Short mmCIF file of C-alpha atoms in Angstrom, two decimals:
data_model
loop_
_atom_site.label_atom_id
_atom_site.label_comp_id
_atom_site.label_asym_id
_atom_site.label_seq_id
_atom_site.Cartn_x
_atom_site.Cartn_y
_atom_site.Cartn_z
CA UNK A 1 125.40 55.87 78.13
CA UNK A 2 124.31 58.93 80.54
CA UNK A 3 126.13 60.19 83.66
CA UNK A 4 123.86 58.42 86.66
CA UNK A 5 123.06 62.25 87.61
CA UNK A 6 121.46 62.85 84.42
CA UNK A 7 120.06 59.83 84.42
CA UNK A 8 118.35 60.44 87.92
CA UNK A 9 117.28 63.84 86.76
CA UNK A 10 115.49 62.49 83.64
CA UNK A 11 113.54 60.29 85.81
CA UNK A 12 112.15 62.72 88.38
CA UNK A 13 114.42 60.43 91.18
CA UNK A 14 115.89 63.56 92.69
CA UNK A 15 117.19 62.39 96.44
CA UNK A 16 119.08 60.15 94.29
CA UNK A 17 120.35 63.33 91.86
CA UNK A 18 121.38 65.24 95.17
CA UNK A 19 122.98 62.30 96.82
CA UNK A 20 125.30 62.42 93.79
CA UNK A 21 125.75 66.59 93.30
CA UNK A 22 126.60 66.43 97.22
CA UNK A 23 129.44 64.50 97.11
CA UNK A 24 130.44 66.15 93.38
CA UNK A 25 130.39 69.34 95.84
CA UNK A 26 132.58 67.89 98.62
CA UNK A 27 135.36 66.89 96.62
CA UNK A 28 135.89 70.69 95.05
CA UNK A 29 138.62 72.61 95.76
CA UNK A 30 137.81 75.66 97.19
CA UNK A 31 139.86 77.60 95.71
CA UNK A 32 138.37 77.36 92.13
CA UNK A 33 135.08 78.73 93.85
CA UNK A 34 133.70 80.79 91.24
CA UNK A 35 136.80 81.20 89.44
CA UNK A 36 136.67 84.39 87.56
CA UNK A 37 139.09 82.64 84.73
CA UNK A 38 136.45 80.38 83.44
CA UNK A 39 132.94 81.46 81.79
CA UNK A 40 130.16 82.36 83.91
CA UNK A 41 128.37 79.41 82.88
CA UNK A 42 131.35 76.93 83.96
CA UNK A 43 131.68 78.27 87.44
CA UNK A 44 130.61 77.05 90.71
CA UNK A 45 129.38 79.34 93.55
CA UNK A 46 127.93 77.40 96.29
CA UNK A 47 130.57 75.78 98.54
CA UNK A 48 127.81 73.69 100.98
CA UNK A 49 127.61 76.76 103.65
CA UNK A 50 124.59 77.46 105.52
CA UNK A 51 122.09 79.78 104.20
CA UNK A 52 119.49 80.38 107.22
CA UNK A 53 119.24 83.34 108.66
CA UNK A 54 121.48 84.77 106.74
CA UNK A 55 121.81 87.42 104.10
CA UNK A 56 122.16 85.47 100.33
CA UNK A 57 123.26 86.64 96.89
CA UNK A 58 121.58 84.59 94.28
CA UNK A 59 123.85 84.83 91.06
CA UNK A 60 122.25 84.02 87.67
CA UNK A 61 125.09 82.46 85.17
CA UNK A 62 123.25 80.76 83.19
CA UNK A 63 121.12 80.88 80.45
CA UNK A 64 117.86 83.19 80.34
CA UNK A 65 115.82 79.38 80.49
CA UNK A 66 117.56 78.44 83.22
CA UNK A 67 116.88 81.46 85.09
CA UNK A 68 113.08 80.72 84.79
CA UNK A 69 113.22 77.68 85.78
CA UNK A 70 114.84 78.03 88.77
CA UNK A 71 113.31 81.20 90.02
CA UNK A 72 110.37 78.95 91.54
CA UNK A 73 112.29 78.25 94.19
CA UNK A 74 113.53 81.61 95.27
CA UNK A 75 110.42 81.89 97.44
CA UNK A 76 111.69 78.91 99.49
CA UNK A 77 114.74 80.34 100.19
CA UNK A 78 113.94 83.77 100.97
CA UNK A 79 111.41 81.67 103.78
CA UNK A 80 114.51 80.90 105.17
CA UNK A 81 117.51 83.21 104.77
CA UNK A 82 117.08 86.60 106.58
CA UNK A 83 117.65 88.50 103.10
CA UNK A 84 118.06 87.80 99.13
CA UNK A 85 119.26 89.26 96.68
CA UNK A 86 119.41 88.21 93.08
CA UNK A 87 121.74 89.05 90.53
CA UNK A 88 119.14 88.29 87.35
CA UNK A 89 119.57 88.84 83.82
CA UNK A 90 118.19 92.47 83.16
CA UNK A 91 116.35 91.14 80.32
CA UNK A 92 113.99 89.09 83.08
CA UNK A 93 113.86 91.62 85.67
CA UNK A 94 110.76 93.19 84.49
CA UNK A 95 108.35 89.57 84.81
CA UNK A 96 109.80 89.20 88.78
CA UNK A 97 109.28 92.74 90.40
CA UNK A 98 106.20 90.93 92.48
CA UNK A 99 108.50 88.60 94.10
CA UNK A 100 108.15 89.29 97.75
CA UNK A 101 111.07 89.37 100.04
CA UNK A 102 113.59 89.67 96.96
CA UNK A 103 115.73 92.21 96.09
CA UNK A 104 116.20 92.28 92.36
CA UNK A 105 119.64 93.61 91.00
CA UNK A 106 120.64 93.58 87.48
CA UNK A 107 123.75 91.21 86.06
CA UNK A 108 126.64 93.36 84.99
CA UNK A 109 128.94 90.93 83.73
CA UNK A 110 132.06 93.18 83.67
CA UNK A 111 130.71 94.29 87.59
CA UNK A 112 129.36 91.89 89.76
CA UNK A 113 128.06 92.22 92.92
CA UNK A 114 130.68 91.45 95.66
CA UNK A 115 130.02 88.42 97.94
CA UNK A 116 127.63 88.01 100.66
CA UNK A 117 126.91 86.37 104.11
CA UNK A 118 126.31 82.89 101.29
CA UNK A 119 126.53 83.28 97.70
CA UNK A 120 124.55 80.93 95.23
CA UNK A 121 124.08 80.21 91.86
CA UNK A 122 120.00 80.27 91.02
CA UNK A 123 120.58 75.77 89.41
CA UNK A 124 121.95 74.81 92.74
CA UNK A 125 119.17 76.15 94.80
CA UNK A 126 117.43 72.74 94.52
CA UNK A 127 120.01 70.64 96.02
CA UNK A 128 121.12 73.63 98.47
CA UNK A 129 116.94 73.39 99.62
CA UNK A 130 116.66 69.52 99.33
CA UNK A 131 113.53 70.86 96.92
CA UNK A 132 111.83 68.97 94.15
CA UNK A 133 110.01 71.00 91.70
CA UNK A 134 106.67 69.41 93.49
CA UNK A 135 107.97 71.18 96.25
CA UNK A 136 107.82 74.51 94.88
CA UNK A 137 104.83 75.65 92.73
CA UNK A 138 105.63 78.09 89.98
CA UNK A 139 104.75 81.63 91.49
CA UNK A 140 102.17 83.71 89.56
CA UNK A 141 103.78 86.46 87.16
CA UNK A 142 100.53 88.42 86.74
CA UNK A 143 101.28 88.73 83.27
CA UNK A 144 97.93 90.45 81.49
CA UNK A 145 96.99 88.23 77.93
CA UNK A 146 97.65 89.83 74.80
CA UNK A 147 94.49 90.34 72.60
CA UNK A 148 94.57 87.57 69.84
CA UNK A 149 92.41 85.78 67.73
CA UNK A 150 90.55 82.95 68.82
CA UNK A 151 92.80 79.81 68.72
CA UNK A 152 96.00 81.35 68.53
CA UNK A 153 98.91 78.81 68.50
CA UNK A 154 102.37 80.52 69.26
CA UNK A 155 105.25 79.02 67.61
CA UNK A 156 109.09 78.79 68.16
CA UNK A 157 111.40 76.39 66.18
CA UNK A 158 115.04 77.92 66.74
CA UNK A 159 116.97 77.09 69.68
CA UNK A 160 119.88 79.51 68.89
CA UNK A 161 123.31 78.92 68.84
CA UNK A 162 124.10 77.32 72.37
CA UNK A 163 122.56 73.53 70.78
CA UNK A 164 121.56 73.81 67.00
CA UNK A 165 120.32 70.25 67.26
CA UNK A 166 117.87 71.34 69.52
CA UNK A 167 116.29 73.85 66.32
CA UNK A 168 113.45 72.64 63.53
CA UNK A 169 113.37 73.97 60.25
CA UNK A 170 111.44 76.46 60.09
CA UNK A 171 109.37 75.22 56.60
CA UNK A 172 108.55 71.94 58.98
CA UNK A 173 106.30 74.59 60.97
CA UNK A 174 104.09 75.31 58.12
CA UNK A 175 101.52 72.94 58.87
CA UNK A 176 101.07 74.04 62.01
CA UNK A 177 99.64 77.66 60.54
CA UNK A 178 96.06 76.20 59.09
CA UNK A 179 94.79 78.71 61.82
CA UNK A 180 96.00 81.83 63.29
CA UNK A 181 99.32 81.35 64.42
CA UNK A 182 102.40 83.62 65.90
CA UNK A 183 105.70 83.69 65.68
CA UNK A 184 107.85 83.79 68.98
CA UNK A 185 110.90 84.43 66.98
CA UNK A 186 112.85 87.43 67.15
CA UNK A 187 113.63 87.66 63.50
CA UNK A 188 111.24 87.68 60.38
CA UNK A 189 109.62 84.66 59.20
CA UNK A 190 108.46 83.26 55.77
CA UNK A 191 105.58 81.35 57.38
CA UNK A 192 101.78 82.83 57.52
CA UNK A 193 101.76 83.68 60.53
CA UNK A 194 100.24 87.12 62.46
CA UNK A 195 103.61 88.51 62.58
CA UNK A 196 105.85 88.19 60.19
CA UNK A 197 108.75 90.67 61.42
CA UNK A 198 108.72 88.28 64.60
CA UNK A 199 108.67 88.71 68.10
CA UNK A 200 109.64 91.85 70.16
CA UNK A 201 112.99 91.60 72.21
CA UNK A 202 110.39 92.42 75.29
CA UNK A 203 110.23 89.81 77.68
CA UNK A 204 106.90 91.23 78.89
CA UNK A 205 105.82 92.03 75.79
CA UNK A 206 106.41 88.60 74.72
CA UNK A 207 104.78 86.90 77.78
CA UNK A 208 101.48 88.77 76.86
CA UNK A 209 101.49 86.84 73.67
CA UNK A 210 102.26 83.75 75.25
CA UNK A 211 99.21 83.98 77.76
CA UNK A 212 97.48 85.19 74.77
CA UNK A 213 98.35 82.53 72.79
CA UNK A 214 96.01 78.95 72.89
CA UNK A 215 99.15 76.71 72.78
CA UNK A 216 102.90 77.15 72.85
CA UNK A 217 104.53 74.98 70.51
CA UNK A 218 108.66 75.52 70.75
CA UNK A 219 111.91 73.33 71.03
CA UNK A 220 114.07 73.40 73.77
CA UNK A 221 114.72 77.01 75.15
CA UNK A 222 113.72 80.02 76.60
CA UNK A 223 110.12 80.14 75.22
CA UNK A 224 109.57 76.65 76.90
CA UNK A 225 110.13 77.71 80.23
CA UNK A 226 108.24 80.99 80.05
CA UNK A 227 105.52 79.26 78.88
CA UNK A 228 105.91 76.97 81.68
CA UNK A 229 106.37 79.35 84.00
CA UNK A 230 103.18 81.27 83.10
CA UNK A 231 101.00 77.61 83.39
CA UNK A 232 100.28 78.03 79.66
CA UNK A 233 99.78 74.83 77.40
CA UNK A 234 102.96 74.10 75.54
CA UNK A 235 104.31 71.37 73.26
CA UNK A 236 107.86 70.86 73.57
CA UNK A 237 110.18 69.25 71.10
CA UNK A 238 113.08 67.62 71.93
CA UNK A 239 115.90 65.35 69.99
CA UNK A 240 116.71 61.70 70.97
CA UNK A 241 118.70 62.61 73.62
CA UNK A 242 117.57 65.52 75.52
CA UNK A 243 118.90 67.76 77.77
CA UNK A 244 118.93 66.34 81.61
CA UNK A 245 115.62 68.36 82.74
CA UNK A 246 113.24 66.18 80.04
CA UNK A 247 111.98 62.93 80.20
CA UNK A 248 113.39 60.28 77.94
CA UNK A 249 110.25 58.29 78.52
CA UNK A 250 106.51 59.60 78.57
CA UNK A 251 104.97 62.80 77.83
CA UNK A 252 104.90 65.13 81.20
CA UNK A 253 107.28 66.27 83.19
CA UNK A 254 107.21 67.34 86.67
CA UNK A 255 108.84 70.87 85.83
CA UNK A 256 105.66 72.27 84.49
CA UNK A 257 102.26 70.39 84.82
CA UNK A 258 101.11 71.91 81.38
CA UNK A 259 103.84 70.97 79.54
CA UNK A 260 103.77 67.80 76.59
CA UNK A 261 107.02 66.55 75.72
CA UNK A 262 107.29 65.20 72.27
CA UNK A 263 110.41 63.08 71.64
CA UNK A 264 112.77 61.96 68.53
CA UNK A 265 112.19 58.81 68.31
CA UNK A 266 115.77 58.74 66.68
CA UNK A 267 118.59 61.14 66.67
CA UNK A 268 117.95 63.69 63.97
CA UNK A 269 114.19 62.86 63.29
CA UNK A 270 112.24 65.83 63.21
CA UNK A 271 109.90 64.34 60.06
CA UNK A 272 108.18 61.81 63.09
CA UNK A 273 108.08 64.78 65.45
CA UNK A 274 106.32 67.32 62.98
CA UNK A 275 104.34 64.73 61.96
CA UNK A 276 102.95 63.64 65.58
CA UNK A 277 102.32 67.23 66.64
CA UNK A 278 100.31 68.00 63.44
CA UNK A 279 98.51 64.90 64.07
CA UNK A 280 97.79 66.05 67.64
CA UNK A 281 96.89 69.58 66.57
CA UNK A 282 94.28 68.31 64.07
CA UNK A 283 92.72 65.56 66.25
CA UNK A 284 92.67 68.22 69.70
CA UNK A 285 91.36 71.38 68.52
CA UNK A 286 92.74 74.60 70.30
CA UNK A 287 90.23 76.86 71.98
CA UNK A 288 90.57 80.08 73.03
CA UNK A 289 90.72 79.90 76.64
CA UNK A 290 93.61 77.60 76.01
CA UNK A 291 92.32 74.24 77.47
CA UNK A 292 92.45 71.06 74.63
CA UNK A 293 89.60 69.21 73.83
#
């Protein structure tokens, strides 16, 4: 049985999800603040402090995803603080130099920046802002379309190392390449696809073939959210039990209005999955703009 935060989350009830993380928050000791013992991803930075008017670091622990996600709300905040600052991935930095009122800094991990007026991690900006994602729409990247052929569907079926239930086969892709089709892998790949050394380490670069693309298909990670991010049509595959952020009933998700989720419909059942997407992909052709019939 889920955690009644995850649980919350999963069903879009988020006063309830912030209710909970509030009083998770209150009974923290201080002193384990950001503790520089554990992993970045383990720590906690916010400790409930007000953030108006003043000046705020915004660290980025977490995964390259999460970062994405998240970043939608950094306009809120910087509405409200008198400066931000945001300690980013330097991997990302290159698809947020338009964001106004930010000041971008790379993440050293053996240097971080020292503290600030308020320091917070980029996942707690929601409950720190009382914000839904409906209440902050996904900021335009002005990312400029790579040139592709007509129909293009962009594919990504490993989630690396961090979940490996979250990966597909990559052989279960190969119906998915009757038409043009493109790898958003970083390694080669054995499938008939437009490029078969993979994807370029480039996170611009690999936006451009996103917003290229005609559809995203992926599993759960990075790729998902850029696609999101970028309002691009994307598939997303997820096992039985998802992460928190995904619905464990329906199809859409209030994260990213172009988004289809498509669900095991029991642990370990990618056959069903494959087979509903290439079902889907056959009976709503792909056009070029990237709309679906």
């Amino acid at each position: 049985m889920d955690d009644p935060w995850t649980q919350a989350m999963r069903r879009g009830d988020f006063p309830a999800a912030w209710g909970m993380a509030a009083k998770a928050l209150a009974a923290r000791d201080p002193v384990t603040r950001d503790d520089p013992s554990l992993p970045y991803h383990l720590r906690w930075v916010w400790d409930g402090r007000p953030f108006d008017g003043r000046r705020v670091l915004v660290r980025c622990y977490h995964g390259l995803g999460d970062t994405l996600m998240f970043s939608r709300f950094l306009p809120l905040l910087a509405r409200r603080a008198a400066r931000v600052t945001v300690e980013m991935q330097p991997h990302l930095l290159p698809l947020f130099r338009g964001f106004p009122g930010i000041d971008l800094r790379p993440f050293d991990v053996a240097r971080p920046l020292p503290p600030q007026e308020c320091d917070i991690e980029i996942m707690e900006l929601p409950l720190a802002l009382r914000a839904s994602p409906i209440d902050a729409p996904i900021p335009q990247m002005g990312i400029t379309p790579a040139a592709l052929p007509s129909g293009t569907v962009a594919l990504c079926w490993g989630a690396g190392d961090w979940d490996r239930e979250r990966s597909v086969p990559q052989a279960m892709f190969a119906p998915l390449c009757d038409g043009p089709a493109l790898s958003l892998m970083p390694g080669p790949s054995g499938l008939p696809v437009l490029n078969p050394d993979g994807c370029p380490l480039d996170m611009v670069l690999t936006a451009q073939l996103v917003a290229g693309s005609a559809l995203v298909i992926t599993v759960d990670t990075m790729i998902a959210h850029l696609a999101g991010m970028l309002g691009w049509p994307v598939w997303l595959l997820v096992k039985h039990d998802p992460d928190w952020r995904w619905p464990t009933e329906g199809t859409r998700t209030p994260w990213y209005p172009t988004m289809r989720v498509f669900r095991q419909p029991a642990p370990g059942d990618w056959e069903a999955v494959m087979a509903d997407v290439t079902r889907a992909l056959r009976h709503e052709p792909v056009l070029a703009t990237g709309a679906m019939t």
